[in-house]
Tab-separated table of C-alpha atoms and ligand atoms in Angstrom:
chain	number	residue	atom	x	y	z
N	16	MET	CA	22.522	10.331	-39.677
N	17	THR	CA	21.562	11.980	-36.406
N	18	THR	CA	24.347	12.115	-33.861
N	19	PRO	CA	23.647	10.494	-30.491
N	20	LEU	CA	23.327	13.037	-27.722
N	21	PRO	CA	24.990	12.979	-24.347
N	22	ARG	CA	22.777	11.871	-21.465
N	23	GLY	CA	19.629	11.830	-23.633
N	24	LEU	CA	19.042	15.562	-23.104
N	25	PRO	CA	16.926	17.534	-25.593
N	26	LEU	CA	19.183	18.887	-28.319
N	27	ASP	CA	18.597	22.555	-27.509
N	28	ARG	CA	19.401	21.980	-23.814
N	29	VAL	CA	22.758	20.345	-24.484
N	30	SER	CA	25.444	22.933	-23.834
N	31	PHE	CA	28.544	23.182	-25.977
N	32	ASP	CA	30.473	21.873	-22.960
N	33	GLU	CA	28.351	18.713	-22.903
N	34	GLN	CA	28.465	18.117	-26.647
N	35	ALA	CA	32.242	17.665	-26.654
N	36	ALA	CA	34.308	18.821	-29.593
N	37	GLY	CA	34.011	15.601	-31.632
N	38	VAL	CA	30.207	15.579	-31.472
N	39	PHE	CA	30.061	19.237	-32.555
N	40	ASP	CA	32.428	18.634	-35.467
N	41	ALA	CA	30.345	15.654	-36.650
N	42	ARG	CA	27.173	17.791	-36.602
N	43	ALA	CA	28.567	21.080	-37.859
N	44	GLY	CA	31.772	20.294	-39.780
N	45	PHE	CA	32.398	21.437	-43.363
N	46	PRO	CA	33.396	19.349	-46.391
N	47	ALA	CA	37.137	19.230	-47.173
N	48	GLY	CA	38.551	22.557	-48.320
N	49	VAL	CA	35.494	24.643	-47.344
N	50	ALA	CA	36.715	25.958	-43.979
N	51	GLU	CA	40.006	27.096	-45.532
N	52	GLN	CA	38.087	28.840	-48.322
N	53	ILE	CA	35.893	30.589	-45.724
N	54	ALA	CA	38.945	31.740	-43.736
N	55	ASP	CA	40.666	33.062	-46.875
N	56	THR	CA	37.512	34.995	-47.778
N	57	VAL	CA	37.275	36.487	-44.259
N	58	VAL	CA	40.872	37.708	-44.594
N	59	ARG	CA	40.197	39.310	-47.991
N	60	TYR	CA	36.767	40.701	-46.982
N	61	ALA	CA	38.190	42.368	-43.879
N	62	GLY	CA	41.397	43.536	-45.584
N	63	VAL	CA	43.639	41.709	-43.097
N	64	ASP	CA	47.343	42.386	-43.646
N	65	ALA	CA	50.356	40.421	-42.376
N	66	GLY	CA	50.689	40.815	-38.603
N	67	ASP	CA	47.130	42.135	-38.112
N	68	LEU	CA	45.124	40.845	-35.159
N	69	ILE	CA	42.079	38.682	-35.923
N	70	VAL	CA	39.678	38.277	-32.980
N	71	GLU	CA	37.225	35.408	-33.269
N	72	ILE	CA	34.259	35.272	-30.901
N	73	GLY	CA	32.770	31.831	-30.156
N	74	ALA	CA	35.684	30.187	-31.944
N	75	GLY	CA	34.474	26.718	-30.926
N	76	THR	CA	36.636	23.824	-32.089
N	77	GLY	CA	38.457	26.028	-34.585
N	78	LEU	CA	36.850	24.612	-37.715
N	79	ILE	CA	37.440	28.025	-39.338
N	80	GLY	CA	39.696	29.533	-36.665
N	81	ALA	CA	42.500	27.030	-37.254
N	82	TRP	CA	42.802	28.458	-40.782
N	83	LEU	CA	42.526	32.078	-39.580
N	84	ALA	CA	45.278	31.413	-37.030
N	85	ARG	CA	47.937	30.662	-39.649
N	86	PRO	CA	50.935	32.991	-39.612
N	87	PRO	CA	51.588	35.760	-40.438
N	88	ALA	CA	48.249	36.801	-38.921
N	89	ARG	CA	47.931	37.173	-35.172
N	90	TYR	CA	44.861	35.439	-33.820
N	91	LEU	CA	42.848	35.450	-30.602
N	92	GLY	CA	40.018	32.935	-30.340
N	93	LEU	CA	37.589	33.409	-27.473
N	94	ASP	CA	34.996	30.880	-26.332
N	95	ALA	CA	32.898	30.224	-23.229
N	96	SER	CA	33.375	26.456	-23.514
N	97	GLN	CA	36.684	24.972	-22.388
N	98	PRO	CA	35.932	21.570	-24.004
N	99	MET	CA	35.338	23.270	-27.366
N	100	LEU	CA	38.624	25.186	-26.986
N	101	SER	CA	40.451	21.974	-26.031
N	102	GLY	CA	39.259	20.524	-29.337
N	103	PHE	CA	40.528	23.674	-31.079
N	104	ALA	CA	43.953	23.404	-29.389
N	105	THR	CA	44.559	20.075	-31.147
N	106	ARG	CA	44.300	21.719	-34.570
N	107	LEU	CA	46.182	24.979	-33.934
N	108	PRO	CA	48.848	25.499	-36.598
N	109	GLU	CA	52.515	25.376	-35.561
N	110	GLY	CA	54.597	28.490	-35.319
N	111	GLY	CA	51.755	31.000	-35.382
N	112	HIS	CA	50.804	33.844	-33.069
N	113	ALA	CA	47.594	32.337	-31.777
N	114	ARG	CA	45.933	32.543	-28.361
N	115	LEU	CA	42.832	30.708	-27.237
N	116	VAL	CA	41.007	32.328	-24.329
N	117	HIS	CA	38.251	30.842	-22.205
N	118	ALA	CA	35.865	33.773	-21.677
N	119	ASP	CA	32.222	34.810	-21.916
N	120	ALA	CA	31.715	37.177	-24.862
N	121	ASP	CA	28.768	38.769	-23.030
N	122	GLN	CA	31.314	40.119	-20.512
N	123	PRO	CA	34.170	42.565	-21.272
N	124	TRP	CA	36.515	40.892	-23.780
N	125	PRO	CA	40.150	40.232	-22.794
N	126	VAL	CA	41.350	42.265	-25.785
N	127	ALA	CA	43.150	45.616	-25.620
N	128	ASP	CA	41.483	48.771	-26.987
N	129	GLY	CA	42.134	49.638	-30.627
N	130	THR	CA	44.053	46.482	-31.566
N	131	ALA	CA	41.864	44.274	-33.815
N	132	ARG	CA	41.660	44.510	-37.592
N	133	VAL	CA	38.663	42.181	-37.636
N	134	VAL	CA	36.178	40.793	-35.139
N	135	PHE	CA	34.766	37.615	-36.632
N	136	GLY	CA	32.016	35.259	-35.461
N	137	SER	CA	30.658	32.200	-37.226
N	138	ARG	CA	27.291	30.747	-36.276
N	139	VAL	CA	27.424	32.403	-32.858
N	140	PHE	CA	26.357	36.058	-32.838
N	141	GLN	CA	22.667	35.115	-32.582
N	142	LEU	CA	23.478	33.707	-29.112
N	143	LEU	CA	24.998	36.952	-27.803
N	144	ASP	CA	23.817	40.345	-26.561
N	145	PRO	CA	24.011	42.550	-29.692
N	146	GLU	CA	24.418	45.826	-27.752
N	147	HIS	CA	27.394	44.505	-25.805
N	148	LEU	CA	28.901	42.878	-28.897
N	149	VAL	CA	28.830	46.099	-30.914
N	150	ARG	CA	30.214	48.105	-27.977
N	151	GLU	CA	33.102	45.692	-27.469
N	152	ALA	CA	33.790	45.372	-31.201
N	153	ASN	CA	34.066	49.172	-31.450
N	154	ARG	CA	36.301	49.305	-28.387
N	155	VAL	CA	38.813	46.733	-29.681
N	156	ALA	CA	38.645	48.001	-33.307
N	157	ARG	CA	41.809	49.532	-34.729
N	158	PRO	CA	41.254	53.246	-35.226
N	159	ASP	CA	42.665	53.212	-38.776
N	160	ARG	CA	40.332	50.466	-40.099
N	161	ALA	CA	38.438	47.518	-38.652
N	162	VAL	CA	35.559	45.284	-39.666
N	163	LEU	CA	32.971	43.232	-37.791
N	164	VAL	CA	32.190	40.087	-39.805
N	165	GLN	CA	29.554	37.460	-39.173
N	166	GLY	CA	29.456	34.163	-41.006
N	167	ARG	CA	26.349	32.055	-41.423
N	168	LEU	CA	25.100	29.049	-43.322
N	169	GLU	CA	22.644	29.709	-46.124
N	170	ARG	CA	20.543	26.890	-47.561
N	171	HIS	CA	19.203	26.621	-51.089
N	172	PRO	CA	15.517	27.703	-51.197
N	173	ASP	CA	14.565	24.165	-52.315
N	174	SER	CA	16.501	22.496	-49.494
N	175	PRO	CA	14.330	20.077	-47.488
N	176	LYS	CA	15.377	21.989	-44.353
N	177	VAL	CA	14.074	25.284	-45.776
N	178	LEU	CA	10.835	23.684	-47.009
N	179	LEU	CA	10.325	21.888	-43.706
N	180	ARG	CA	10.931	25.071	-41.736
N	181	ARG	CA	8.334	26.880	-43.844
N	182	ALA	CA	5.863	24.026	-43.253
N	183	LEU	CA	6.682	24.188	-39.518
N	184	HIS	CA	6.036	27.932	-39.376
N	185	GLU	CA	2.661	27.487	-41.092
N	186	ARG	CA	1.668	24.878	-38.536
N	187	LEU	CA	2.894	26.958	-35.586
N	188	ARG	CA	0.769	29.858	-36.820
N	189	ALA	CA	-2.209	27.519	-37.212
N	190	HIS	CA	-1.761	26.695	-33.506
N	191	GLY	CA	-1.793	30.424	-32.639
N	192	LEU	CA	1.992	30.659	-32.139
N	193	THR	CA	4.297	33.247	-33.715
N	194	PRO	CA	7.510	31.690	-35.079
N	195	ARG	CA	10.700	33.755	-35.211
N	196	PRO	CA	11.827	34.462	-38.785
N	197	ALA	CA	15.195	32.808	-39.503
N	198	GLY	CA	18.125	35.225	-39.375
N	199	ARG	CA	16.276	37.992	-37.495
N	200	LEU	CA	18.767	38.081	-34.610
N	201	LEU	CA	21.751	38.387	-36.939
N	202	GLN	CA	20.003	41.135	-38.887
N	203	ARG	CA	19.446	43.039	-35.654
N	204	LEU	CA	23.158	42.888	-34.877
N	205	LEU	CA	24.087	44.389	-38.258
N	206	GLU	CA	21.498	47.145	-37.783
N	207	ARG	CA	22.824	47.846	-34.284
N	208	ALA	CA	26.404	48.117	-35.621
N	209	ALA	CA	25.229	50.504	-38.356
N	210	GLU	CA	23.311	52.626	-35.809
N	211	ALA	CA	26.554	52.868	-33.813
N	212	GLY	CA	28.168	54.593	-36.790
N	213	GLY	CA	29.382	51.627	-38.857
N	214	THR	CA	28.928	51.185	-42.607
N	215	LEU	CA	27.261	48.005	-43.878
N	216	LEU	CA	29.366	46.075	-46.397
N	217	PRO	CA	27.827	44.025	-49.217
N	218	PRO	CA	27.527	40.346	-48.239
N	219	VAL	CA	29.719	37.767	-49.993
N	220	THR	CA	29.326	34.033	-50.485
N	221	ALA	CA	32.555	32.506	-49.211
N	222	ALA	CA	31.850	28.923	-50.302
N	223	SER	CA	29.092	26.674	-51.662
N	224	TRP	CA	29.009	22.873	-51.649
N	225	PRO	CA	26.612	20.038	-52.410
N	226	HIS	CA	24.879	18.722	-49.314
N	227	GLU	CA	22.845	15.584	-48.738
N	228	VAL	CA	19.808	15.853	-46.463
N	229	LYS	CA	17.506	13.103	-45.237
N	230	PRO	CA	14.205	14.840	-44.432
N	231	GLY	CA	13.435	12.223	-41.764
N	232	ASP	CA	16.690	13.102	-39.977
N	233	VAL	CA	15.640	16.771	-39.820
N	234	LEU	CA	12.426	15.734	-38.078
N	235	ASP	CA	14.303	13.340	-35.780
N	236	GLU	CA	16.543	16.238	-34.748
N	237	TRP	CA	13.549	18.486	-34.095
N	238	ARG	CA	11.969	15.723	-32.003
N	239	GLN	CA	14.960	16.045	-29.679
N	240	LYS	CA	14.341	19.746	-29.001
N	241	TYR	CA	12.026	21.669	-26.697
N	242	SER	CA	11.791	24.707	-28.924
N	243	MET	CA	10.842	24.876	-32.583
N	244	GLY	CA	10.905	27.881	-34.913
N	245	GLY	CA	12.069	30.099	-32.032
N	246	VAL	CA	9.109	29.260	-29.739
N	247	THR	CA	8.482	26.543	-27.152
N	248	PRO	CA	5.000	25.078	-27.665
N	249	PRO	CA	3.323	22.834	-25.067
N	250	ALA	CA	4.584	19.244	-25.472
N	251	GLU	CA	1.303	17.970	-26.945
N	252	VAL	CA	1.290	20.747	-29.566
N	253	SER	CA	4.904	19.946	-30.535
N	254	ALA	CA	4.027	16.264	-30.859
N	255	ALA	CA	0.957	17.012	-33.020
N	256	ILE	CA	2.961	19.371	-35.277
N	257	LEU	CA	5.781	16.847	-35.694
N	258	ASP	CA	3.248	14.139	-36.654
N	259	GLU	CA	1.723	16.509	-39.235
N	260	LEU	CA	5.181	17.270	-40.588
N	261	ALA	CA	5.974	13.556	-40.854
N	262	GLU	CA	2.878	13.190	-43.089
N	263	TRP	CA	3.990	16.233	-45.090
N	264	VAL	CA	7.441	14.669	-45.586
N	265	ALA	CA	5.868	11.389	-46.785
N	266	ASP	CA	3.662	13.294	-49.299
N	267	ARG	CA	6.468	15.450	-50.558
N	268	PHE	CA	9.466	13.111	-50.515
N	269	GLY	CA	7.904	9.631	-50.488
N	270	GLU	CA	7.773	6.953	-47.800
N	271	PRO	CA	10.403	6.223	-46.623
N	272	ALA	CA	11.936	9.556	-47.667
N	273	GLY	CA	15.318	9.000	-49.305
N	274	PRO	CA	18.258	11.408	-49.252
N	275	VAL	CA	17.905	14.659	-51.195
N	276	TRP	CA	20.879	16.520	-52.680
N	277	THR	CA	20.836	20.253	-52.206
N	278	GLU	CA	23.329	23.107	-51.867
N	279	GLU	CA	24.617	24.910	-48.808
N	280	SER	CA	26.607	28.136	-48.791
N	281	PHE	CA	28.534	30.106	-46.229
N	282	VAL	CA	27.797	33.817	-46.356
N	283	LEU	CA	29.794	36.646	-44.800
N	284	GLU	CA	28.144	39.907	-43.776
N	285	GLY	CA	30.128	42.775	-42.381
N	286	VAL	CA	30.188	46.254	-40.996
N	287	GLN	CA	33.097	48.632	-41.384
N	288	LEU	CA	33.384	49.806	-37.801
N	289	GLN	CA	33.485	53.466	-36.902
N	290	PRO	CA	37.021	54.322	-35.838
N	291	PRO	CA	36.927	55.612	-32.233
N	292	LYS	CA	38.936	58.758	-33.069
N	293	GLU	CA	36.295	59.856	-35.586
N	294	ARG	CA	33.540	58.844	-33.177
N	295	ASP	CA	34.955	61.073	-30.453
N	296	GLU	CA	35.193	64.183	-32.611
Q	310	SAM	C1	27.575	26.947	-33.012
Q	310	SAM	S1	29.144	27.007	-32.246
Q	310	SAM	C2	30.101	27.743	-33.544
Q	310	SAM	C3	31.555	27.460	-33.414
Q	310	SAM	C4	32.407	28.037	-34.548
Q	310	SAM	N1	32.310	29.472	-34.569
Q	310	SAM	C5	32.002	27.419	-35.864
Q	310	SAM	O1	31.319	28.060	-36.669
Q	310	SAM	O2	32.360	26.252	-36.078
Q	310	SAM	C6	28.957	28.351	-31.096
Q	310	SAM	C7	30.174	28.540	-30.198
Q	310	SAM	O3	29.966	29.748	-29.472
Q	310	SAM	C8	30.343	29.538	-28.129
Q	310	SAM	N2	29.597	30.476	-27.291
Q	310	SAM	C9	28.264	30.491	-27.048
Q	310	SAM	N3	27.946	31.499	-26.224
Q	310	SAM	C10	29.116	32.129	-25.931
Q	310	SAM	C11	29.466	33.242	-25.126
Q	310	SAM	N4	28.547	33.913	-24.403
Q	310	SAM	N5	30.749	33.629	-25.077
Q	310	SAM	C12	31.709	32.968	-25.777
Q	310	SAM	N6	31.437	31.902	-26.552
Q	310	SAM	C13	30.165	31.488	-26.640
Q	310	SAM	C14	30.016	28.094	-27.849
Q	310	SAM	O4	30.739	27.582	-26.735
Q	310	SAM	C15	30.389	27.440	-29.169
Q	310	SAM	O5	31.724	27.036	-29.189
């Protein structure tokens, strides 16, 4: 089911402030048990010990952060949206050492030098300036050991969303437009962190779960956006492409297209940051 949008704005022009925490959670929430599993994997992946500081950038409503913020870890969740953080505050665990800070991650972070064991971001780093992010991550990284970890959704190659995106890219190219390959921005961040002296870690799959997709809902969501595949075509081109995709959906999945079961996973990718003391030698 597509979630109604505030004030009828196109989906990609609705800020996180305007979405409100409940709307975001309905669109982007995880099945029961998955967020906890992701948080546990982040802790293991980054080698977080009791009392270590976890910094989460773009913590949002705390879907994962609420599990990272459990004692004995110390946790600082930073987000540019106060409404998202207000949603997070309602699920903060009792008795922990957690702070939520309203701040723009593209500005200097309110985190002391050399204090964080891990800098984590889920579904957010593609929105940020990679140069600044790597600089700040290295600044706040503990000199003895620290890791930058990004978490992202990965869809099964047969998922209707993956197939539809491929069909979209073909049609954009046919209209002379150059779509942006999925994941390119996140890849650039990892490369930037490695160029700054970090060591890439092997990715891990933190969780996988069955997921039901209605292909028509994917198209309905795209109809509510200005941009598609990383470009913003003229309105008449978007409309023509979406009509072509609707025909493609009917051919491929039947008319009306019923729900399709597929699999989604949450993947962690990380960089062992370069300790500043070694960097300065
Ligand atoms: C897609 S949501 C992801 C939320 C959470 N990490 C998750 O996976 O559930 C992106 C979050 O990043 C925040 N955000 C976007 N740009 C930001 C910035 N420049 N500084 C801090 N937070 C930002 C948004 O407010 C939003 O809460």
